[in-house]
Amino acid sequence: MRELGIVADGAVLIEEGRIAAVGTRREIERRADARRALKLDIAGRILVPGLVDSHTHLIFPVSRAAEYEQRISGATYEEIARSGGGILSTVRHLRAARAPALERAALAFLQEFAAHGTTTLEAKSGYGLDWPSERRILRLLRELGRQQPVEIVPTFLGAHVIPPEYRPHKTGAEEYIARVCKDMLPAVAREKLAQFCDVFVDRGAFTVDQARRIFAAARALGLVPRLHAEQLSHTGAARLAIEVGAASADHLEQVDTNDIRALAKSGVTCTMLPGCNFHLGLRQYAPARALINAGAIVALATDFNPGTSPTLSLPMTMALACTQMRMTPAEALTACTINAAHSLRLDARIGSIEVGKDADLAVFDLCDYREIPYYFGVNYCWMTVKRGSTVYSRQPATRADSPRPPKTRTRRAPRATEARMTEISDAGYAL
Ligand SMILES: [Zn+2]
């Protein structure tokens, strides 16, 4: 995780949205195909793979800022939940929300994700908790993936918590699980609405046994498990993640040394969500250092959600990982690029700057990658590129997908072309 493969004075050649060559500027400039390309100079800034956020709850109707204040005044997560706040208040609002409002909010957030260097994100349902509302979220995610450039990987989280209407009965939990397994999951698979199935395994949510049954149903339909595991209490969810071959076990604050050893031997990505601990004011963070030292695959994500982690900034998440969990800046960058991509089963296509991969890139207005977490709380993302097209730029005039200069001008008026190139290079980045 500490080997970044840094290229000083580097260049990337992009063709048809893919990376065609990577190397030093001299190497790339010597290539015949590069000589024909539009050149943009990022002038001493740093270029990293587009950031990958592998755990978000993107679609929610309103913030929970009032609850934030309540918590600061001493109320616990569970007390807030019992008083009708917490996840269930978001569920109530989401069920009542109008579709255009949900869409507008999500689009604005997606723009902010891109502005912070994120080019791909996973997004979960789970604030609907009945089929019409869950389907609405998943369909909206699909629609958003078509409308705007940030790539969205959808996850079905029908088993987030037991919905309020099932709570009064003793058998309510079992009835809801049956609904998830027999009705919702087959419908998700039929409409191809999600690739992953997540379950929140914790006290106050679902047990290991219940989750095992949900994952069996999901697996049978071709959905890959991922879990909210070992966040508030030690339940055995990390072991379950290994048992069911989950793509990722997320949170992991409560894992013990045996879990760490087992996770390190497994193929399960351990996703750290330090924004959650920070926002809740918790002192205990997940043992990222021990997991990395043991050889586990460690990823970082924002856990963007209105209750416990309302940040969409991976650079800020990296800062928290470094200062609170003692991850090195290099480990933090690996964790929210290639390792996060691995947890989404996308590492063959995104997550690193390699020939043949999608040209998903982020430019930071900094001269050292370590400054990304170092300047915490400040966004130095300068340009974001998705499949070769600029999707965010601090310079409004810059477009990496701007048309090539007309051939006649290139031949007859090289000076004019040069001037034009300089204009672009002041503003931006290379195609
Ligand atoms: Zn979450």
Short mmCIF file of N, CA and C in Angstrom, two decimals, residues 99-271:
data_model
loop_
_atom_site.label_atom_id
_atom_site.label_comp_id
_atom_site.label_asym_id
_atom_site.label_seq_id
_atom_site.Cartn_x
_atom_site.Cartn_y
_atom_site.Cartn_z
N ALA A 99 -40.05 12.97 -5.85
CA ALA A 99 -38.94 12.48 -6.67
C ALA A 99 -38.02 13.60 -7.17
N PRO A 100 -38.57 14.73 -7.70
CA PRO A 100 -37.65 15.75 -8.21
C PRO A 100 -36.72 16.32 -7.12
N ALA A 101 -37.25 16.42 -5.89
CA ALA A 101 -36.44 16.96 -4.80
C ALA A 101 -35.28 16.02 -4.46
N LEU A 102 -35.59 14.71 -4.43
CA LEU A 102 -34.54 13.72 -4.15
C LEU A 102 -33.47 13.78 -5.22
N GLU A 103 -33.93 13.88 -6.46
CA GLU A 103 -33.01 13.89 -7.59
C GLU A 103 -32.12 15.14 -7.57
N ARG A 104 -32.74 16.28 -7.30
CA ARG A 104 -31.97 17.53 -7.25
C ARG A 104 -30.89 17.47 -6.18
N ALA A 105 -31.26 16.96 -5.00
CA ALA A 105 -30.31 16.88 -3.90
C ALA A 105 -29.15 15.96 -4.29
N ALA A 106 -29.49 14.80 -4.88
CA ALA A 106 -28.45 13.83 -5.24
C ALA A 106 -27.52 14.41 -6.31
N LEU A 107 -28.09 15.12 -7.29
CA LEU A 107 -27.25 15.70 -8.35
C LEU A 107 -26.28 16.72 -7.77
N ALA A 108 -26.76 17.52 -6.83
CA ALA A 108 -25.88 18.52 -6.21
C ALA A 108 -24.76 17.83 -5.44
N PHE A 109 -25.10 16.77 -4.73
CA PHE A 109 -24.06 16.02 -4.01
C PHE A 109 -23.05 15.41 -4.98
N LEU A 110 -23.55 14.85 -6.07
CA LEU A 110 -22.65 14.21 -7.04
C LEU A 110 -21.66 15.22 -7.61
N GLN A 111 -22.14 16.44 -7.84
CA GLN A 111 -21.22 17.49 -8.32
C GLN A 111 -20.14 17.76 -7.29
N GLU A 112 -20.52 17.75 -6.03
CA GLU A 112 -19.54 17.97 -4.96
C GLU A 112 -18.55 16.81 -4.86
N PHE A 113 -19.06 15.59 -5.02
CA PHE A 113 -18.15 14.43 -5.03
C PHE A 113 -17.08 14.64 -6.11
N ALA A 114 -17.54 15.01 -7.31
CA ALA A 114 -16.60 15.21 -8.42
C ALA A 114 -15.63 16.33 -8.09
N ALA A 115 -16.13 17.36 -7.42
CA ALA A 115 -15.28 18.51 -7.08
C ALA A 115 -14.21 18.14 -6.05
N HIS A 116 -14.39 17.01 -5.38
CA HIS A 116 -13.40 16.55 -4.41
C HIS A 116 -12.56 15.40 -4.96
N GLY A 117 -12.65 15.15 -6.26
CA GLY A 117 -11.77 14.16 -6.90
C GLY A 117 -12.37 12.78 -7.06
N THR A 118 -13.63 12.60 -6.65
CA THR A 118 -14.25 11.28 -6.74
C THR A 118 -14.82 11.05 -8.14
N THR A 119 -14.45 9.93 -8.75
CA THR A 119 -14.95 9.61 -10.09
C THR A 119 -15.89 8.41 -10.09
N THR A 120 -15.85 7.62 -9.02
CA THR A 120 -16.74 6.46 -8.90
C THR A 120 -17.21 6.36 -7.46
N LEU A 121 -18.49 6.08 -7.27
CA LEU A 121 -18.92 5.84 -5.90
C LEU A 121 -19.97 4.74 -5.83
N GLU A 122 -19.91 4.02 -4.74
CA GLU A 122 -20.93 3.04 -4.43
C GLU A 122 -22.05 3.77 -3.69
N ALA A 123 -23.30 3.41 -3.95
CA ALA A 123 -24.41 4.06 -3.26
C ALA A 123 -25.44 3.01 -2.87
N LYS A 124 -25.90 3.11 -1.62
CA LYS A 124 -26.81 2.09 -1.09
C LYS A 124 -28.24 2.61 -1.02
N SER A 125 -29.18 1.69 -1.17
CA SER A 125 -30.55 2.00 -0.79
C SER A 125 -30.60 1.85 0.73
N GLY A 126 -31.77 1.66 1.31
CA GLY A 126 -31.80 1.37 2.74
C GLY A 126 -32.52 2.42 3.58
N TYR A 127 -32.95 3.53 2.93
CA TYR A 127 -33.77 4.50 3.65
C TYR A 127 -35.23 4.40 3.22
N GLY A 128 -35.54 3.36 2.43
CA GLY A 128 -36.92 3.16 2.00
C GLY A 128 -37.58 2.13 2.90
N LEU A 129 -36.94 0.95 2.97
CA LEU A 129 -37.39 -0.16 3.83
C LEU A 129 -38.79 -0.66 3.51
N ASP A 130 -39.35 -0.25 2.39
CA ASP A 130 -40.48 -0.99 1.82
C ASP A 130 -40.18 -1.03 0.34
N TRP A 131 -40.77 -1.98 -0.37
CA TRP A 131 -40.32 -2.19 -1.73
C TRP A 131 -40.51 -0.98 -2.64
N PRO A 132 -41.67 -0.29 -2.60
CA PRO A 132 -41.80 0.86 -3.49
C PRO A 132 -40.69 1.91 -3.25
N SER A 133 -40.36 2.15 -1.99
CA SER A 133 -39.35 3.18 -1.69
C SER A 133 -37.94 2.70 -2.01
N GLU A 134 -37.66 1.43 -1.71
CA GLU A 134 -36.32 0.89 -2.03
C GLU A 134 -36.12 0.91 -3.54
N ARG A 135 -37.17 0.51 -4.27
CA ARG A 135 -37.07 0.48 -5.73
C ARG A 135 -36.87 1.89 -6.29
N ARG A 136 -37.55 2.85 -5.66
CA ARG A 136 -37.41 4.23 -6.08
C ARG A 136 -35.96 4.70 -5.95
N ILE A 137 -35.33 4.36 -4.84
CA ILE A 137 -33.93 4.77 -4.63
C ILE A 137 -33.04 4.11 -5.67
N LEU A 138 -33.22 2.80 -5.87
CA LEU A 138 -32.34 2.08 -6.80
C LEU A 138 -32.55 2.54 -8.24
N ARG A 139 -33.80 2.82 -8.58
CA ARG A 139 -34.06 3.33 -9.94
C ARG A 139 -33.48 4.73 -10.12
N LEU A 140 -33.57 5.53 -9.07
CA LEU A 140 -32.98 6.88 -9.14
C LEU A 140 -31.46 6.78 -9.31
N LEU A 141 -30.84 5.86 -8.60
CA LEU A 141 -29.38 5.68 -8.74
C LEU A 141 -29.02 5.34 -10.19
N ARG A 142 -29.83 4.46 -10.78
CA ARG A 142 -29.56 4.08 -12.17
C ARG A 142 -29.72 5.28 -13.09
N GLU A 143 -30.78 6.05 -12.85
CA GLU A 143 -31.05 7.24 -13.64
C GLU A 143 -29.91 8.26 -13.49
N LEU A 144 -29.46 8.46 -12.27
CA LEU A 144 -28.37 9.42 -12.01
C LEU A 144 -27.08 8.98 -12.70
N GLY A 145 -26.86 7.67 -12.74
CA GLY A 145 -25.68 7.14 -13.42
C GLY A 145 -25.69 7.47 -14.91
N ARG A 146 -26.88 7.62 -15.46
CA ARG A 146 -27.00 7.95 -16.89
C ARG A 146 -26.91 9.45 -17.14
N GLN A 147 -27.38 10.23 -16.17
CA GLN A 147 -27.50 11.69 -16.37
C GLN A 147 -26.23 12.47 -16.16
N GLN A 148 -25.35 11.97 -15.32
CA GLN A 148 -24.17 12.76 -14.95
C GLN A 148 -22.95 11.83 -14.94
N PRO A 149 -21.75 12.39 -14.91
CA PRO A 149 -20.57 11.57 -15.21
C PRO A 149 -20.00 10.71 -14.08
N VAL A 150 -20.31 11.01 -12.82
CA VAL A 150 -19.72 10.19 -11.75
C VAL A 150 -20.36 8.80 -11.81
N GLU A 151 -19.51 7.78 -11.87
CA GLU A 151 -20.01 6.40 -12.00
C GLU A 151 -20.61 5.95 -10.67
N ILE A 152 -21.78 5.33 -10.73
CA ILE A 152 -22.48 4.90 -9.51
C ILE A 152 -22.61 3.39 -9.49
N VAL A 153 -22.17 2.78 -8.42
CA VAL A 153 -22.30 1.33 -8.24
C VAL A 153 -23.38 1.10 -7.19
N PRO A 154 -24.54 0.55 -7.58
CA PRO A 154 -25.65 0.45 -6.63
C PRO A 154 -25.60 -0.81 -5.74
N THR A 155 -25.97 -0.61 -4.49
CA THR A 155 -26.05 -1.71 -3.52
C THR A 155 -27.43 -1.70 -2.88
N PHE A 156 -28.03 -2.88 -2.79
CA PHE A 156 -29.33 -3.02 -2.12
C PHE A 156 -29.10 -3.22 -0.62
N LEU A 157 -29.62 -2.28 0.17
CA LEU A 157 -29.48 -2.39 1.64
C LEU A 157 -30.88 -2.40 2.27
N GLY A 158 -31.72 -3.31 1.75
CA GLY A 158 -33.06 -3.45 2.33
C GLY A 158 -32.98 -3.80 3.80
N ALA A 159 -31.94 -4.56 4.18
CA ALA A 159 -31.75 -4.94 5.58
C ALA A 159 -30.85 -3.94 6.28
N HIS A 160 -31.32 -2.70 6.35
CA HIS A 160 -30.58 -1.64 7.04
C HIS A 160 -30.97 -1.67 8.52
N VAL A 161 -32.26 -1.48 8.77
CA VAL A 161 -32.83 -1.72 10.12
C VAL A 161 -34.23 -2.31 9.90
N ILE A 162 -34.85 -2.78 10.97
CA ILE A 162 -36.23 -3.28 10.85
C ILE A 162 -37.14 -2.05 10.66
N PRO A 163 -37.98 -2.06 9.64
CA PRO A 163 -38.85 -0.89 9.42
C PRO A 163 -39.83 -0.69 10.57
N PRO A 164 -40.26 0.56 10.80
CA PRO A 164 -41.09 0.85 11.98
C PRO A 164 -42.38 0.04 12.02
N GLU A 165 -43.01 -0.22 10.84
CA GLU A 165 -44.29 -0.92 10.83
C GLU A 165 -44.16 -2.39 11.23
N TYR A 166 -42.93 -2.93 11.23
CA TYR A 166 -42.73 -4.32 11.63
C TYR A 166 -42.31 -4.43 13.09
N ARG A 167 -42.03 -3.32 13.72
CA ARG A 167 -41.45 -3.37 15.06
C ARG A 167 -42.42 -3.78 16.17
N PRO A 168 -43.69 -3.36 16.12
CA PRO A 168 -44.55 -3.69 17.26
C PRO A 168 -44.75 -5.19 17.48
N HIS A 169 -44.65 -6.02 16.42
CA HIS A 169 -44.91 -7.45 16.60
C HIS A 169 -43.63 -8.20 16.96
N LYS A 170 -43.82 -9.26 17.73
CA LYS A 170 -42.70 -10.10 18.13
C LYS A 170 -42.03 -10.72 16.91
N THR A 171 -42.86 -11.12 15.94
CA THR A 171 -42.33 -11.81 14.77
C THR A 171 -42.01 -10.85 13.63
N GLY A 172 -42.06 -9.56 13.93
CA GLY A 172 -41.88 -8.54 12.90
C GLY A 172 -40.57 -8.68 12.14
N ALA A 173 -39.48 -8.88 12.88
CA ALA A 173 -38.16 -8.98 12.23
C ALA A 173 -38.15 -10.12 11.23
N GLU A 174 -38.67 -11.28 11.67
CA GLU A 174 -38.69 -12.45 10.78
C GLU A 174 -39.56 -12.20 9.55
N GLU A 175 -40.69 -11.53 9.78
CA GLU A 175 -41.57 -11.23 8.64
C GLU A 175 -40.87 -10.31 7.64
N TYR A 176 -40.16 -9.33 8.18
CA TYR A 176 -39.47 -8.41 7.26
C TYR A 176 -38.34 -9.12 6.50
N ILE A 177 -37.61 -9.97 7.20
CA ILE A 177 -36.52 -10.71 6.53
C ILE A 177 -37.09 -11.59 5.41
N ALA A 178 -38.22 -12.20 5.69
CA ALA A 178 -38.87 -13.02 4.65
C ALA A 178 -39.22 -12.16 3.45
N ARG A 179 -39.68 -10.96 3.73
CA ARG A 179 -40.03 -10.03 2.64
C ARG A 179 -38.79 -9.66 1.81
N VAL A 180 -37.70 -9.38 2.53
CA VAL A 180 -36.45 -9.04 1.85
C VAL A 180 -36.00 -10.20 0.95
N CYS A 181 -36.05 -11.41 1.52
CA CYS A 181 -35.51 -12.58 0.79
C CYS A 181 -36.44 -13.04 -0.34
N LYS A 182 -37.73 -13.03 -0.06
CA LYS A 182 -38.66 -13.65 -1.02
C LYS A 182 -39.21 -12.66 -2.05
N ASP A 183 -39.32 -11.39 -1.66
CA ASP A 183 -39.91 -10.42 -2.59
C ASP A 183 -38.89 -9.42 -3.13
N MET A 184 -38.20 -8.74 -2.19
CA MET A 184 -37.35 -7.62 -2.63
C MET A 184 -36.14 -8.10 -3.42
N LEU A 185 -35.38 -9.05 -2.86
CA LEU A 185 -34.16 -9.49 -3.56
C LEU A 185 -34.45 -10.03 -4.96
N PRO A 186 -35.45 -10.90 -5.13
CA PRO A 186 -35.75 -11.36 -6.50
C PRO A 186 -36.11 -10.20 -7.43
N ALA A 187 -36.81 -9.19 -6.89
CA ALA A 187 -37.17 -8.04 -7.73
C ALA A 187 -35.93 -7.22 -8.09
N VAL A 188 -35.02 -7.07 -7.14
CA VAL A 188 -33.76 -6.35 -7.40
C VAL A 188 -33.00 -7.06 -8.53
N ALA A 189 -32.93 -8.38 -8.43
CA ALA A 189 -32.20 -9.16 -9.44
C ALA A 189 -32.89 -9.09 -10.79
N ARG A 190 -34.22 -9.20 -10.77
CA ARG A 190 -34.99 -9.18 -12.01
C ARG A 190 -34.77 -7.88 -12.78
N GLU A 191 -34.81 -6.76 -12.05
CA GLU A 191 -34.65 -5.46 -12.70
C GLU A 191 -33.19 -5.04 -12.80
N LYS A 192 -32.28 -5.92 -12.34
CA LYS A 192 -30.84 -5.61 -12.34
C LYS A 192 -30.58 -4.24 -11.69
N LEU A 193 -31.15 -4.05 -10.51
CA LEU A 193 -31.05 -2.75 -9.85
C LEU A 193 -29.82 -2.61 -8.97
N ALA A 194 -29.16 -3.74 -8.64
CA ALA A 194 -27.97 -3.66 -7.78
C ALA A 194 -27.05 -4.84 -8.04
N GLN A 195 -25.77 -4.61 -7.81
CA GLN A 195 -24.80 -5.70 -7.94
C GLN A 195 -24.47 -6.30 -6.59
N PHE A 196 -24.67 -5.49 -5.53
CA PHE A 196 -24.29 -5.92 -4.19
C PHE A 196 -25.50 -5.92 -3.26
N CYS A 197 -25.41 -6.76 -2.24
CA CYS A 197 -26.42 -6.77 -1.18
C CYS A 197 -25.72 -6.54 0.14
N ASP A 198 -26.13 -5.49 0.85
CA ASP A 198 -25.51 -5.13 2.13
C ASP A 198 -26.49 -5.45 3.25
N VAL A 199 -25.96 -5.81 4.42
CA VAL A 199 -26.80 -5.97 5.61
C VAL A 199 -26.09 -5.26 6.77
N PHE A 200 -26.85 -4.50 7.55
CA PHE A 200 -26.32 -3.83 8.73
C PHE A 200 -26.40 -4.83 9.89
N VAL A 201 -25.27 -5.43 10.21
CA VAL A 201 -25.24 -6.44 11.28
C VAL A 201 -24.74 -5.75 12.55
N ASP A 202 -25.64 -5.54 13.49
CA ASP A 202 -25.23 -4.91 14.76
C ASP A 202 -26.38 -4.98 15.74
N ARG A 203 -26.10 -4.61 16.98
CA ARG A 203 -27.21 -4.55 17.93
C ARG A 203 -28.15 -3.44 17.46
N GLY A 204 -29.44 -3.73 17.57
CA GLY A 204 -30.42 -2.75 17.08
C GLY A 204 -30.70 -2.88 15.59
N ALA A 205 -29.94 -3.76 14.90
CA ALA A 205 -30.20 -3.96 13.47
C ALA A 205 -30.41 -5.47 13.23
N PHE A 206 -29.54 -6.14 12.50
CA PHE A 206 -29.75 -7.55 12.20
C PHE A 206 -28.68 -8.42 12.85
N THR A 207 -29.05 -9.67 13.18
CA THR A 207 -28.10 -10.58 13.80
C THR A 207 -27.30 -11.30 12.71
N VAL A 208 -26.25 -11.96 13.14
CA VAL A 208 -25.42 -12.72 12.20
C VAL A 208 -26.26 -13.80 11.51
N ASP A 209 -27.10 -14.47 12.26
CA ASP A 209 -27.93 -15.54 11.67
C ASP A 209 -28.89 -14.99 10.62
N GLN A 210 -29.51 -13.88 10.97
CA GLN A 210 -30.44 -13.26 10.01
C GLN A 210 -29.70 -12.82 8.75
N ALA A 211 -28.54 -12.23 8.94
CA ALA A 211 -27.75 -11.77 7.79
C ALA A 211 -27.32 -12.95 6.91
N ARG A 212 -26.96 -14.05 7.57
CA ARG A 212 -26.53 -15.24 6.81
C ARG A 212 -27.63 -15.69 5.85
N ARG A 213 -28.87 -15.64 6.34
CA ARG A 213 -30.00 -16.07 5.50
C ARG A 213 -30.22 -15.10 4.35
N ILE A 214 -30.10 -13.82 4.66
CA ILE A 214 -30.28 -12.81 3.60
C ILE A 214 -29.20 -12.97 2.53
N PHE A 215 -27.96 -13.19 2.97
CA PHE A 215 -26.87 -13.34 2.00
C PHE A 215 -27.03 -14.61 1.16
N ALA A 216 -27.57 -15.67 1.77
CA ALA A 216 -27.79 -16.90 0.99
C ALA A 216 -28.78 -16.61 -0.14
N ALA A 217 -29.83 -15.87 0.20
CA ALA A 217 -30.82 -15.53 -0.84
C ALA A 217 -30.20 -14.62 -1.90
N ALA A 218 -29.37 -13.67 -1.46
CA ALA A 218 -28.72 -12.73 -2.40
C ALA A 218 -27.76 -13.47 -3.32
N ARG A 219 -26.94 -14.33 -2.73
CA ARG A 219 -25.97 -15.10 -3.50
C ARG A 219 -26.66 -15.94 -4.58
N ALA A 220 -27.78 -16.56 -4.20
CA ALA A 220 -28.51 -17.42 -5.14
C ALA A 220 -29.00 -16.62 -6.34
N LEU A 221 -29.14 -15.30 -6.16
CA LEU A 221 -29.62 -14.44 -7.25
C LEU A 221 -28.47 -13.70 -7.94
N GLY A 222 -27.24 -14.00 -7.52
CA GLY A 222 -26.07 -13.40 -8.18
C GLY A 222 -25.61 -12.09 -7.58
N LEU A 223 -26.17 -11.69 -6.43
CA LEU A 223 -25.71 -10.46 -5.78
C LEU A 223 -24.57 -10.78 -4.82
N VAL A 224 -23.57 -9.91 -4.80
CA VAL A 224 -22.39 -10.14 -3.95
C VAL A 224 -22.59 -9.45 -2.60
N PRO A 225 -22.33 -10.17 -1.49
CA PRO A 225 -22.52 -9.55 -0.17
C PRO A 225 -21.47 -8.50 0.18
N ARG A 226 -21.88 -7.47 0.92
CA ARG A 226 -20.99 -6.57 1.64
C ARG A 226 -21.70 -6.23 2.94
N LEU A 227 -20.97 -5.90 3.98
CA LEU A 227 -21.59 -5.78 5.31
C LEU A 227 -21.21 -4.51 6.04
N HIS A 228 -22.15 -4.02 6.85
CA HIS A 228 -21.83 -3.09 7.93
C HIS A 228 -21.51 -4.03 9.10
N ALA A 229 -20.26 -4.06 9.54
CA ALA A 229 -19.85 -5.09 10.49
C ALA A 229 -19.08 -4.53 11.68
N GLU A 230 -19.39 -5.02 12.85
CA GLU A 230 -18.61 -4.75 14.08
C GLU A 230 -18.44 -3.26 14.36
N GLN A 231 -19.51 -2.48 14.15
CA GLN A 231 -19.38 -1.05 14.40
C GLN A 231 -19.63 -0.69 15.87
N LEU A 232 -20.83 -1.06 16.37
CA LEU A 232 -21.21 -0.65 17.73
C LEU A 232 -20.93 -1.75 18.74
N SER A 233 -21.01 -3.02 18.28
CA SER A 233 -20.77 -4.13 19.19
C SER A 233 -20.11 -5.27 18.42
N HIS A 234 -19.45 -6.16 19.14
CA HIS A 234 -18.80 -7.30 18.49
C HIS A 234 -19.83 -8.41 18.33
N THR A 235 -20.18 -8.70 17.06
CA THR A 235 -21.27 -9.65 16.81
C THR A 235 -20.82 -10.92 16.09
N GLY A 236 -19.62 -10.91 15.55
CA GLY A 236 -19.19 -12.02 14.70
C GLY A 236 -19.42 -11.72 13.22
N ALA A 237 -19.76 -10.47 12.92
CA ALA A 237 -20.05 -10.10 11.53
C ALA A 237 -18.82 -10.18 10.64
N ALA A 238 -17.65 -9.91 11.21
CA ALA A 238 -16.42 -9.98 10.39
C ALA A 238 -16.21 -11.43 9.94
N ARG A 239 -16.45 -12.38 10.86
CA ARG A 239 -16.32 -13.80 10.50
C ARG A 239 -17.36 -14.19 9.45
N LEU A 240 -18.54 -13.63 9.60
CA LEU A 240 -19.60 -13.92 8.62
C LEU A 240 -19.18 -13.40 7.23
N ALA A 241 -18.56 -12.24 7.21
CA ALA A 241 -18.10 -11.67 5.93
C ALA A 241 -17.15 -12.65 5.23
N ILE A 242 -16.27 -13.25 6.00
CA ILE A 242 -15.33 -14.22 5.42
C ILE A 242 -16.09 -15.46 4.95
N GLU A 243 -16.99 -15.93 5.82
CA GLU A 243 -17.77 -17.14 5.51
C GLU A 243 -18.57 -17.01 4.21
N VAL A 244 -19.17 -15.84 4.00
CA VAL A 244 -20.02 -15.69 2.81
C VAL A 244 -19.27 -15.12 1.61
N GLY A 245 -17.96 -14.93 1.76
CA GLY A 245 -17.16 -14.39 0.65
C GLY A 245 -17.57 -12.99 0.28
N ALA A 246 -17.78 -12.15 1.31
CA ALA A 246 -18.21 -10.76 1.06
C ALA A 246 -17.11 -9.99 0.33
N ALA A 247 -17.54 -9.03 -0.48
CA ALA A 247 -16.57 -8.16 -1.16
C ALA A 247 -15.92 -7.24 -0.14
N SER A 248 -16.69 -6.87 0.88
CA SER A 248 -16.17 -5.89 1.83
C SER A 248 -16.87 -6.01 3.18
N ALA A 249 -16.09 -5.81 4.26
CA ALA A 249 -16.66 -5.68 5.60
C ALA A 249 -16.31 -4.27 6.06
N ASP A 250 -17.35 -3.48 6.36
CA ASP A 250 -17.13 -2.06 6.59
C ASP A 250 -17.38 -1.66 8.05
N HIS A 251 -16.60 -0.71 8.53
CA HIS A 251 -16.58 -0.20 9.92
C HIS A 251 -15.48 -0.92 10.71
N LEU A 252 -15.80 -2.08 11.32
CA LEU A 252 -14.81 -2.94 12.00
C LEU A 252 -14.16 -2.33 13.25
N GLU A 253 -14.80 -1.33 13.86
CA GLU A 253 -14.23 -0.74 15.07
C GLU A 253 -14.03 -1.77 16.19
N GLN A 254 -14.94 -2.77 16.26
CA GLN A 254 -14.92 -3.70 17.41
C GLN A 254 -14.20 -5.02 17.14
N VAL A 255 -13.48 -5.16 16.05
CA VAL A 255 -12.83 -6.44 15.77
C VAL A 255 -11.76 -6.75 16.80
N ASP A 256 -11.55 -8.05 17.09
CA ASP A 256 -10.48 -8.44 18.01
C ASP A 256 -9.30 -9.00 17.21
N THR A 257 -8.26 -9.40 17.91
CA THR A 257 -7.03 -9.82 17.21
C THR A 257 -7.26 -11.07 16.35
N ASN A 258 -8.15 -11.96 16.82
CA ASN A 258 -8.45 -13.15 16.00
C ASN A 258 -9.15 -12.76 14.70
N ASP A 259 -10.08 -11.81 14.81
CA ASP A 259 -10.77 -11.33 13.60
C ASP A 259 -9.75 -10.72 12.63
N ILE A 260 -8.84 -9.94 13.18
CA ILE A 260 -7.84 -9.25 12.33
C ILE A 260 -7.02 -10.29 11.57
N ARG A 261 -6.60 -11.33 12.29
CA ARG A 261 -5.81 -12.39 11.65
C ARG A 261 -6.62 -13.07 10.54
N ALA A 262 -7.87 -13.36 10.86
CA ALA A 262 -8.73 -14.05 9.88
C ALA A 262 -9.00 -13.17 8.67
N LEU A 263 -9.27 -11.89 8.91
CA LEU A 263 -9.54 -10.97 7.80
C LEU A 263 -8.32 -10.83 6.89
N ALA A 264 -7.14 -10.80 7.54
CA ALA A 264 -5.90 -10.64 6.76
C ALA A 264 -5.67 -11.81 5.83
N LYS A 265 -6.13 -12.98 6.24
CA LYS A 265 -5.94 -14.18 5.39
C LYS A 265 -7.02 -14.29 4.32
N SER A 266 -8.07 -13.48 4.46
CA SER A 266 -9.21 -13.62 3.56
C SER A 266 -9.10 -12.66 2.37
N GLY A 267 -10.03 -12.78 1.46
CA GLY A 267 -10.08 -11.84 0.33
C GLY A 267 -11.04 -10.68 0.58
N VAL A 268 -11.54 -10.57 1.81
CA VAL A 268 -12.51 -9.53 2.13
C VAL A 268 -11.79 -8.18 2.31
N THR A 269 -12.25 -7.16 1.60
CA THR A 269 -11.69 -5.83 1.81
C THR A 269 -12.23 -5.27 3.13
N CYS A 270 -11.33 -4.71 3.92
CA CYS A 270 -11.73 -4.12 5.20
C CYS A 270 -11.86 -2.61 4.97
N THR A 271 -13.08 -2.11 4.97
CA THR A 271 -13.29 -0.71 4.63
C THR A 271 -13.44 0.13 5.90
#
